[in-house]
PDB file of C-alpha atoms in Angstrom:
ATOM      1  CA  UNK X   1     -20.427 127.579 142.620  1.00  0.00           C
ATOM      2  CA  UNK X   2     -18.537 130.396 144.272  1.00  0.00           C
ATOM      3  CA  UNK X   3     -17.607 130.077 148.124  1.00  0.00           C
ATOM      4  CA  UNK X   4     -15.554 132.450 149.482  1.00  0.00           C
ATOM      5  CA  UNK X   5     -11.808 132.232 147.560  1.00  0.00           C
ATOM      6  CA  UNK X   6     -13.325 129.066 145.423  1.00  0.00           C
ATOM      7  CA  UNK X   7     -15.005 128.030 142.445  1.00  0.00           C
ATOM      8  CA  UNK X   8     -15.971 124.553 141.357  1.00  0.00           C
ATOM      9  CA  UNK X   9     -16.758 123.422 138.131  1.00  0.00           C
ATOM     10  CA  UNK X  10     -17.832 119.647 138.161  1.00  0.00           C
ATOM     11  CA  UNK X  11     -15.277 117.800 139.597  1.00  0.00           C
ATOM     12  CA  UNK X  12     -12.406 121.007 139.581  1.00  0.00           C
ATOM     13  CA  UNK X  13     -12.013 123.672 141.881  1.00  0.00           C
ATOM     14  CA  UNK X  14     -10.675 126.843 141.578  1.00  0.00           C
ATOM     15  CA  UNK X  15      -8.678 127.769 144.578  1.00  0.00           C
ATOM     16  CA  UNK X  16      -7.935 131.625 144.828  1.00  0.00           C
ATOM     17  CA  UNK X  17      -5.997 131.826 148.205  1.00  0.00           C
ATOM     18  CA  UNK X  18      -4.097 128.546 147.206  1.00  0.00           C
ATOM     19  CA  UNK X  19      -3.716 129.957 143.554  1.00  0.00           C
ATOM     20  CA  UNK X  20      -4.404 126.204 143.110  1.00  0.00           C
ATOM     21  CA  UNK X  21      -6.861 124.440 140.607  1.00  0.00           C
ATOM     22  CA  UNK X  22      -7.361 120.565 141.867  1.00  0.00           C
ATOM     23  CA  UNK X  23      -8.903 118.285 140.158  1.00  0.00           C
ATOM     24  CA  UNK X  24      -9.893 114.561 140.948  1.00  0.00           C
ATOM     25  CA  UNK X  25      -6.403 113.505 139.863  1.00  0.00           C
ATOM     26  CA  UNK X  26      -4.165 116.082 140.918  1.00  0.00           C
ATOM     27  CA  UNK X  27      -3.416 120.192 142.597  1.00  0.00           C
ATOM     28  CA  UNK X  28      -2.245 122.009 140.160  1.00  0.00           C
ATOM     29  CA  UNK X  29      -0.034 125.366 140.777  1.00  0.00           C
ATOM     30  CA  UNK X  30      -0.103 127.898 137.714  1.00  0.00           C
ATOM     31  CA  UNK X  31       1.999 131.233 137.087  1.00  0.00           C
ATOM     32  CA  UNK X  32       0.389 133.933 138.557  1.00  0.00           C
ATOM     33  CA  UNK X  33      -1.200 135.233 135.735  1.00  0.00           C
ATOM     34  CA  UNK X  34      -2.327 132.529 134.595  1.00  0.00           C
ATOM     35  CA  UNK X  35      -4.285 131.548 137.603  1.00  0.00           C
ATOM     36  CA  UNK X  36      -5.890 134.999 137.495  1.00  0.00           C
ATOM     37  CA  UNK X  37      -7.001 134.327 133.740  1.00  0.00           C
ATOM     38  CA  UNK X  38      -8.363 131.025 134.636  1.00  0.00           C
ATOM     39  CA  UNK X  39      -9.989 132.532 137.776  1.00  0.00           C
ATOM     40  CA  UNK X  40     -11.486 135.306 136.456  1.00  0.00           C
ATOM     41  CA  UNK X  41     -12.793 133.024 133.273  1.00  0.00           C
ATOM     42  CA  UNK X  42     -14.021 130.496 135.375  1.00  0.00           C
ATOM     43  CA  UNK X  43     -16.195 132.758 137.615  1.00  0.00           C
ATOM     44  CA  UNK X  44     -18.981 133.609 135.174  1.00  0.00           C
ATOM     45  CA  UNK X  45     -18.907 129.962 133.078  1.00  0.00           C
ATOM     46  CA  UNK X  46     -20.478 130.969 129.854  1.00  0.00           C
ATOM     47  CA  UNK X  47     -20.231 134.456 129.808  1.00  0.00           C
ATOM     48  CA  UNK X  48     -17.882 135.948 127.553  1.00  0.00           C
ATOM     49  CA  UNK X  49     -15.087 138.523 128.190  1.00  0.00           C
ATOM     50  CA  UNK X  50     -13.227 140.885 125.759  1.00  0.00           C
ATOM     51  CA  UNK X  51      -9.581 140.718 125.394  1.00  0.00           C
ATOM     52  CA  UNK X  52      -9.734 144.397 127.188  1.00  0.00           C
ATOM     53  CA  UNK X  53     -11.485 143.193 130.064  1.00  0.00           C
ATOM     54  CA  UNK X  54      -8.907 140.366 130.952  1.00  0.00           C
ATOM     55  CA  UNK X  55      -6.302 142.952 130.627  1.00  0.00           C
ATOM     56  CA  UNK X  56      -7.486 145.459 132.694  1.00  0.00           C
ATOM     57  CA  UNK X  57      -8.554 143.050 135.444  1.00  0.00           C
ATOM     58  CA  UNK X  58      -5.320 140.808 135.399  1.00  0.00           C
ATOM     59  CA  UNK X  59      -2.878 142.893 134.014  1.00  0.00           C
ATOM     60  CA  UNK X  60      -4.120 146.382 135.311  1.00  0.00           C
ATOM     61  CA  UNK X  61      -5.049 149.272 133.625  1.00  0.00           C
ATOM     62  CA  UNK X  62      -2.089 150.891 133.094  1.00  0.00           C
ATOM     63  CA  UNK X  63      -0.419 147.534 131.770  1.00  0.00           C
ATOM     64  CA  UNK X  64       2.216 148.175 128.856  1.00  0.00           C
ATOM     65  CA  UNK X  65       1.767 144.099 127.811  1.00  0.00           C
ATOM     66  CA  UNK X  66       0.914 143.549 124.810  1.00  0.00           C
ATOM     67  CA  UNK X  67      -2.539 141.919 123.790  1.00  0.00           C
ATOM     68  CA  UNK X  68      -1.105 139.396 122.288  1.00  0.00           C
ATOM     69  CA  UNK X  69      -0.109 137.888 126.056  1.00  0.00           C
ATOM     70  CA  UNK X  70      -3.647 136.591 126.429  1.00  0.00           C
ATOM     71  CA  UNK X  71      -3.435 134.365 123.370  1.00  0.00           C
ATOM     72  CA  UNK X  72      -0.216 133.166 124.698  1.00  0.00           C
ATOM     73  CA  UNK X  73      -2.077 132.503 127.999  1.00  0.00           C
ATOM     74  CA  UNK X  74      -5.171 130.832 126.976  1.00  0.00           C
ATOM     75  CA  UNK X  75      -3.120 128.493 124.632  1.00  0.00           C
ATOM     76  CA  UNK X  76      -0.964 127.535 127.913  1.00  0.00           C
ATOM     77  CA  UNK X  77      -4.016 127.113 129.499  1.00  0.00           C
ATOM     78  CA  UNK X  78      -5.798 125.106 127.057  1.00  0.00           C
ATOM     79  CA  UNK X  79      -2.876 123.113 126.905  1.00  0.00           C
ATOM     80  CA  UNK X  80      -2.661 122.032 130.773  1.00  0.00           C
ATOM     81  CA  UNK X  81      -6.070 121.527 130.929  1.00  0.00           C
ATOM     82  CA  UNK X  82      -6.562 119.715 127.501  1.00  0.00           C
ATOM     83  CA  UNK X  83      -8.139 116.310 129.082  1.00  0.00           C
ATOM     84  CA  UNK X  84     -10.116 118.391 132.049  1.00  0.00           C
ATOM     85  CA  UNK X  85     -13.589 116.255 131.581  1.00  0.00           C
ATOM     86  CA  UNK X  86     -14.953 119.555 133.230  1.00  0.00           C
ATOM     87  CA  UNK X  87     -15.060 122.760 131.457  1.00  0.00           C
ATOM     88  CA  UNK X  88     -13.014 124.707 128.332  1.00  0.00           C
ATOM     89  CA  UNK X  89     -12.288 127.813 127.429  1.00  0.00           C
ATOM     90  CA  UNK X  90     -13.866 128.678 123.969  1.00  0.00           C
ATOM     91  CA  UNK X  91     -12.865 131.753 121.401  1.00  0.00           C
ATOM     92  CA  UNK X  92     -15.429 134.062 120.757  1.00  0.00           C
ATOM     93  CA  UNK X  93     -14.534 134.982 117.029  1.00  0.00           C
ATOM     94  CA  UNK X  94     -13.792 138.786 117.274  1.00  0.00           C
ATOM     95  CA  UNK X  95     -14.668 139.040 120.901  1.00  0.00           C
ATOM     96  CA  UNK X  96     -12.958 137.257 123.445  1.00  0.00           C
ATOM     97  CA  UNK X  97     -13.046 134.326 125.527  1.00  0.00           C
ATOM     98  CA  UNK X  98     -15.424 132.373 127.861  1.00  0.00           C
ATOM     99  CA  UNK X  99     -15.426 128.936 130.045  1.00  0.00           C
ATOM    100  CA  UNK X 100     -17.801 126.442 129.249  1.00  0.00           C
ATOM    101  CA  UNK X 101     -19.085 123.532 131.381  1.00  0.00           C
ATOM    102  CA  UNK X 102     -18.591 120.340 129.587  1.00  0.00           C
TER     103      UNK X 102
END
């Protein structure tokens, strides 16, 4: 469900003034980044974004970083939200990334 600066996912919301994701246990704050990966991800669960795409939209189009920064992202990620009974983030062999409800 989107509502004006949130998403929510089951029992986790996606806060985008807060840069806060909360879940029944606990807020969480994230880098920057991060947050905007997660964010952007968990707008559209199930729909599948290109390495380029999260780039351009977090990074900006005239971003230097290197691709390999989303890996290094989405493994943080993943990692923090490991046990989230909610949703994951799922590679796309050759494609990308998406979030999927659980």
């Amino acid at each position: 469900i989107l509502n004006e600066h949130k998403i929510v996912i089951g029992s986790t919301e996606f806060d985008y003034d807060a840069m806060t994701v909360i879940t029944d246990k606990e807020s969480l704050v994230l880098p920057k980044k991060g947050f905007l990966l997660l964010y952007k991800l968990a707008a559209s669960p199930g729909r599948t974004f290109t390495k380029q795409q999260l780039m351009d939209e977090v990074w900006g189009y005239e971003t230097e970083a290197d691709p390999h920064t989303i890996e290094v992202h989405i493994g943080r990620i993943r990692e923090r939200f490991k046990d989230n009974p909610d949703f994951e983030i799922v590679t796309m062999r050759g494609i990308g990334y998406k979030v999927v409800k659980k």
